[in-house]
Amino acid sequence: LILCFLILGLVACGGYTPKDNWVLEKSRLGESTEIENYVTSLQDTPDKRGFKIFTIAEGRKMVVVSTGDAEKSLELDDVKVDSGNTKVILKEIENKNDEDNPYIMVGISAIKGELLVQDTDGNSYDEY
């Protein structure tokens, strides 16, 4: 009984942060004109490497990250809160793409503190 109250107390105080993030399928890009326009602009500037944050339904966030290199793809490795900031960690994979500037769209239920985006080697992406 004490253990149950302890767990409920931690949840109520924010001691538990559920993983509520996802990767949006590129086939659903047309659901947001603003994001679709941004992705189109990325294809016009194939060397643009970085990320941009969009607010989507119910206050959730969508982070669009581009590689700036047609020879690399991105996969989501992890999203975590570290030192009060939200960190999106991506895995860069070497392979030829059909896109001029490959990108990934990561949905996050909420961003705590500052948003940092980096690859698994620790290289950061700049915000646009």
PDB file of C-alpha atoms in Angstrom:
ATOM      1  CA  LEU A   1       0.000   0.000   0.000  1.00  0.00           C
ATOM      2  CA  ILE A   2       2.836   2.393   0.832  1.00  0.00           C
ATOM      3  CA  LEU A   3       4.532   1.526  -2.472  1.00  0.00           C
ATOM      4  CA  CYS A   4       1.364   2.410  -4.388  1.00  0.00           C
ATOM      5  CA  PHE A   5       1.140   5.797  -2.670  1.00  0.00           C
ATOM      6  CA  LEU A   6       4.831   6.421  -3.348  1.00  0.00           C
ATOM      7  CA  ILE A   7       4.401   5.700  -7.063  1.00  0.00           C
ATOM      8  CA  LEU A   8       1.280   7.881  -7.260  1.00  0.00           C
ATOM      9  CA  GLY A   9       3.158  10.665  -5.480  1.00  0.00           C
ATOM     10  CA  LEU A  10       6.050  10.507  -7.955  1.00  0.00           C
ATOM     11  CA  VAL A  11       3.676  10.593 -10.906  1.00  0.00           C
ATOM     12  CA  ALA A  12       1.763  13.551  -9.468  1.00  0.00           C
ATOM     13  CA  CYS A  13       4.989  15.496  -8.803  1.00  0.00           C
ATOM     14  CA  GLY A  14       6.372  14.964 -12.272  1.00  0.00           C
ATOM     15  CA  GLY A  15       8.930  12.357 -11.248  1.00  0.00           C
ATOM     16  CA  TYR A  16       7.778  10.167 -14.097  1.00  0.00           C
ATOM     17  CA  THR A  17       8.069  11.295 -17.704  1.00  0.00           C
ATOM     18  CA  PRO A  18       6.312   8.985 -20.161  1.00  0.00           C
ATOM     19  CA  LYS A  19       7.727   8.609 -23.649  1.00  0.00           C
ATOM     20  CA  ASP A  20       5.068  10.272 -25.753  1.00  0.00           C
ATOM     21  CA  ASN A  21       6.824  10.894 -29.049  1.00  0.00           C
ATOM     22  CA  TRP A  22       6.506   9.542 -32.555  1.00  0.00           C
ATOM     23  CA  VAL A  23       7.847   9.782 -36.092  1.00  0.00           C
ATOM     24  CA  LEU A  24       5.285  11.097 -38.562  1.00  0.00           C
ATOM     25  CA  GLU A  25       5.067   9.166 -41.811  1.00  0.00           C
ATOM     26  CA  LYS A  26       6.062  11.267 -44.806  1.00  0.00           C
ATOM     27  CA  SER A  27       2.864  10.222 -46.578  1.00  0.00           C
ATOM     28  CA  ARG A  28       0.971  12.356 -44.009  1.00  0.00           C
ATOM     29  CA  LEU A  29       2.940  15.520 -44.813  1.00  0.00           C
ATOM     30  CA  GLY A  30      -0.069  17.133 -46.509  1.00  0.00           C
ATOM     31  CA  GLU A  31      -1.957  17.339 -43.192  1.00  0.00           C
ATOM     32  CA  SER A  32      -0.146  20.580 -42.323  1.00  0.00           C
ATOM     33  CA  THR A  33       0.356  23.222 -45.008  1.00  0.00           C
ATOM     34  CA  GLU A  34       2.932  25.051 -42.879  1.00  0.00           C
ATOM     35  CA  ILE A  35       5.093  21.948 -42.418  1.00  0.00           C
ATOM     36  CA  GLU A  36       4.624  20.904 -46.057  1.00  0.00           C
ATOM     37  CA  ASN A  37       5.822  24.341 -47.231  1.00  0.00           C
ATOM     38  CA  TYR A  38       8.867  24.108 -44.956  1.00  0.00           C
ATOM     39  CA  VAL A  39       9.771  20.634 -46.254  1.00  0.00           C
ATOM     40  CA  THR A  40       9.419  21.906 -49.831  1.00  0.00           C
ATOM     41  CA  SER A  41      11.817  24.749 -49.021  1.00  0.00           C
ATOM     42  CA  LEU A  42      14.282  22.192 -47.613  1.00  0.00           C
ATOM     43  CA  GLN A  43      14.321  20.435 -50.978  1.00  0.00           C
ATOM     44  CA  ASP A  44      15.157  23.785 -52.622  1.00  0.00           C
ATOM     45  CA  THR A  45      18.136  24.241 -50.232  1.00  0.00           C
ATOM     46  CA  PRO A  46      19.702  20.770 -50.122  1.00  0.00           C
ATOM     47  CA  ASP A  47      22.644  21.807 -47.922  1.00  0.00           C
ATOM     48  CA  LYS A  48      20.444  23.157 -45.090  1.00  0.00           C
ATOM     49  CA  ARG A  49      21.163  21.086 -41.969  1.00  0.00           C
ATOM     50  CA  GLY A  50      19.125  21.828 -38.873  1.00  0.00           C
ATOM     51  CA  PHE A  51      15.681  21.756 -37.295  1.00  0.00           C
ATOM     52  CA  LYS A  52      12.536  23.781 -36.943  1.00  0.00           C
ATOM     53  CA  ILE A  53       9.766  23.452 -34.339  1.00  0.00           C
ATOM     54  CA  PHE A  54       6.076  23.636 -35.246  1.00  0.00           C
ATOM     55  CA  THR A  55       3.050  23.637 -32.952  1.00  0.00           C
ATOM     56  CA  ILE A  56       0.448  21.097 -34.042  1.00  0.00           C
ATOM     57  CA  ALA A  57      -2.862  19.870 -32.604  1.00  0.00           C
ATOM     58  CA  GLU A  58      -3.531  20.237 -28.881  1.00  0.00           C
ATOM     59  CA  GLY A  59      -0.274  22.131 -28.242  1.00  0.00           C
ATOM     60  CA  ARG A  60       1.931  19.228 -29.256  1.00  0.00           C
ATOM     61  CA  LYS A  61       5.145  19.959 -31.132  1.00  0.00           C
ATOM     62  CA  MET A  62       6.502  18.688 -34.432  1.00  0.00           C
ATOM     63  CA  VAL A  63      10.248  18.938 -34.990  1.00  0.00           C
ATOM     64  CA  VAL A  64      11.415  18.719 -38.609  1.00  0.00           C
ATOM     65  CA  VAL A  65      15.118  17.865 -38.862  1.00  0.00           C
ATOM     66  CA  SER A  66      17.073  17.888 -42.136  1.00  0.00           C
ATOM     67  CA  THR A  67      20.461  16.314 -42.860  1.00  0.00           C
ATOM     68  CA  GLY A  68      21.765  18.738 -45.481  1.00  0.00           C
ATOM     69  CA  ASP A  69      23.274  15.708 -47.225  1.00  0.00           C
ATOM     70  CA  ALA A  70      21.485  13.549 -49.821  1.00  0.00           C
ATOM     71  CA  GLU A  71      23.744  10.627 -48.824  1.00  0.00           C
ATOM     72  CA  LYS A  72      22.315  10.417 -45.267  1.00  0.00           C
ATOM     73  CA  SER A  73      18.981   9.415 -43.751  1.00  0.00           C
ATOM     74  CA  LEU A  74      17.748   9.984 -40.209  1.00  0.00           C
ATOM     75  CA  GLU A  75      16.169   7.622 -37.691  1.00  0.00           C
ATOM     76  CA  LEU A  76      14.877   8.525 -34.243  1.00  0.00           C
ATOM     77  CA  ASP A  77      17.107   7.034 -31.543  1.00  0.00           C
ATOM     78  CA  ASP A  78      15.664   8.611 -28.378  1.00  0.00           C
ATOM     79  CA  VAL A  79      13.822  11.577 -26.874  1.00  0.00           C
ATOM     80  CA  LYS A  80      14.644  12.333 -23.262  1.00  0.00           C
ATOM     81  CA  VAL A  81      14.629  15.084 -20.678  1.00  0.00           C
ATOM     82  CA  ASP A  82      18.188  15.711 -19.503  1.00  0.00           C
ATOM     83  CA  SER A  83      19.148  18.489 -17.037  1.00  0.00           C
ATOM     84  CA  GLY A  84      15.721  20.091 -17.490  1.00  0.00           C
ATOM     85  CA  ASN A  85      16.010  20.253 -21.301  1.00  0.00           C
ATOM     86  CA  THR A  86      14.416  18.053 -23.957  1.00  0.00           C
ATOM     87  CA  LYS A  87      16.919  16.215 -26.124  1.00  0.00           C
ATOM     88  CA  VAL A  88      16.094  14.564 -29.467  1.00  0.00           C
ATOM     89  CA  ILE A  89      18.778  12.076 -30.485  1.00  0.00           C
ATOM     90  CA  LEU A  90      18.900  10.918 -34.102  1.00  0.00           C
ATOM     91  CA  LYS A  91      20.861   8.213 -35.845  1.00  0.00           C
ATOM     92  CA  GLU A  92      22.418   9.253 -39.164  1.00  0.00           C
ATOM     93  CA  ILE A  93      22.526   6.428 -41.683  1.00  0.00           C
ATOM     94  CA  GLU A  94      24.676   6.500 -44.824  1.00  0.00           C
ATOM     95  CA  ASN A  95      22.531   5.766 -47.880  1.00  0.00           C
ATOM     96  CA  LYS A  96      21.429   7.475 -51.083  1.00  0.00           C
ATOM     97  CA  ASN A  97      18.018   9.140 -50.935  1.00  0.00           C
ATOM     98  CA  ASP A  98      15.366  10.180 -53.420  1.00  0.00           C
ATOM     99  CA  GLU A  99      15.162  13.484 -51.533  1.00  0.00           C
ATOM    100  CA  ASP A 100      17.589  16.325 -52.171  1.00  0.00           C
ATOM    101  CA  ASN A 101      17.606  17.096 -48.450  1.00  0.00           C
ATOM    102  CA  PRO A 102      16.472  14.092 -46.381  1.00  0.00           C
ATOM    103  CA  TYR A 103      14.426  14.914 -43.291  1.00  0.00           C
ATOM    104  CA  ILE A 104      12.528  13.369 -40.407  1.00  0.00           C
ATOM    105  CA  MET A 105       9.424  14.657 -38.605  1.00  0.00           C
ATOM    106  CA  VAL A 106       9.423  13.910 -34.871  1.00  0.00           C
ATOM    107  CA  GLY A 107       6.317  14.576 -32.805  1.00  0.00           C
ATOM    108  CA  ILE A 108       6.712  15.419 -29.111  1.00  0.00           C
ATOM    109  CA  SER A 109       3.850  15.813 -26.661  1.00  0.00           C
ATOM    110  CA  ALA A 110       5.659  18.592 -24.756  1.00  0.00           C
ATOM    111  CA  ILE A 111       9.071  20.235 -24.714  1.00  0.00           C
ATOM    112  CA  LYS A 112      10.590  20.812 -21.280  1.00  0.00           C
ATOM    113  CA  GLY A 113      13.194  23.582 -21.111  1.00  0.00           C
ATOM    114  CA  GLU A 114      15.283  24.101 -24.237  1.00  0.00           C
ATOM    115  CA  LEU A 115      15.071  21.695 -27.185  1.00  0.00           C
ATOM    116  CA  LEU A 116      18.400  20.202 -28.229  1.00  0.00           C
ATOM    117  CA  VAL A 117      18.735  18.053 -31.354  1.00  0.00           C
ATOM    118  CA  GLN A 118      21.851  15.961 -31.934  1.00  0.00           C
ATOM    119  CA  ASP A 119      23.048  12.800 -33.604  1.00  0.00           C
ATOM    120  CA  THR A 120      24.277   9.721 -31.745  1.00  0.00           C
ATOM    121  CA  ASP A 121      27.875  11.022 -32.051  1.00  0.00           C
ATOM    122  CA  GLY A 122      26.917  14.203 -30.168  1.00  0.00           C
ATOM    123  CA  ASN A 123      26.948  16.561 -33.180  1.00  0.00           C
ATOM    124  CA  SER A 124      24.281  19.246 -32.785  1.00  0.00           C
ATOM    125  CA  TYR A 125      21.752  20.526 -35.298  1.00  0.00           C
ATOM    126  CA  ASP A 126      21.066  24.265 -35.439  1.00  0.00           C
ATOM    127  CA  GLU A 127      17.556  25.651 -35.044  1.00  0.00           C
ATOM    128  CA  TYR A 128      16.030  27.609 -37.945  1.00  0.00           C
TER     129      TYR A 128
END
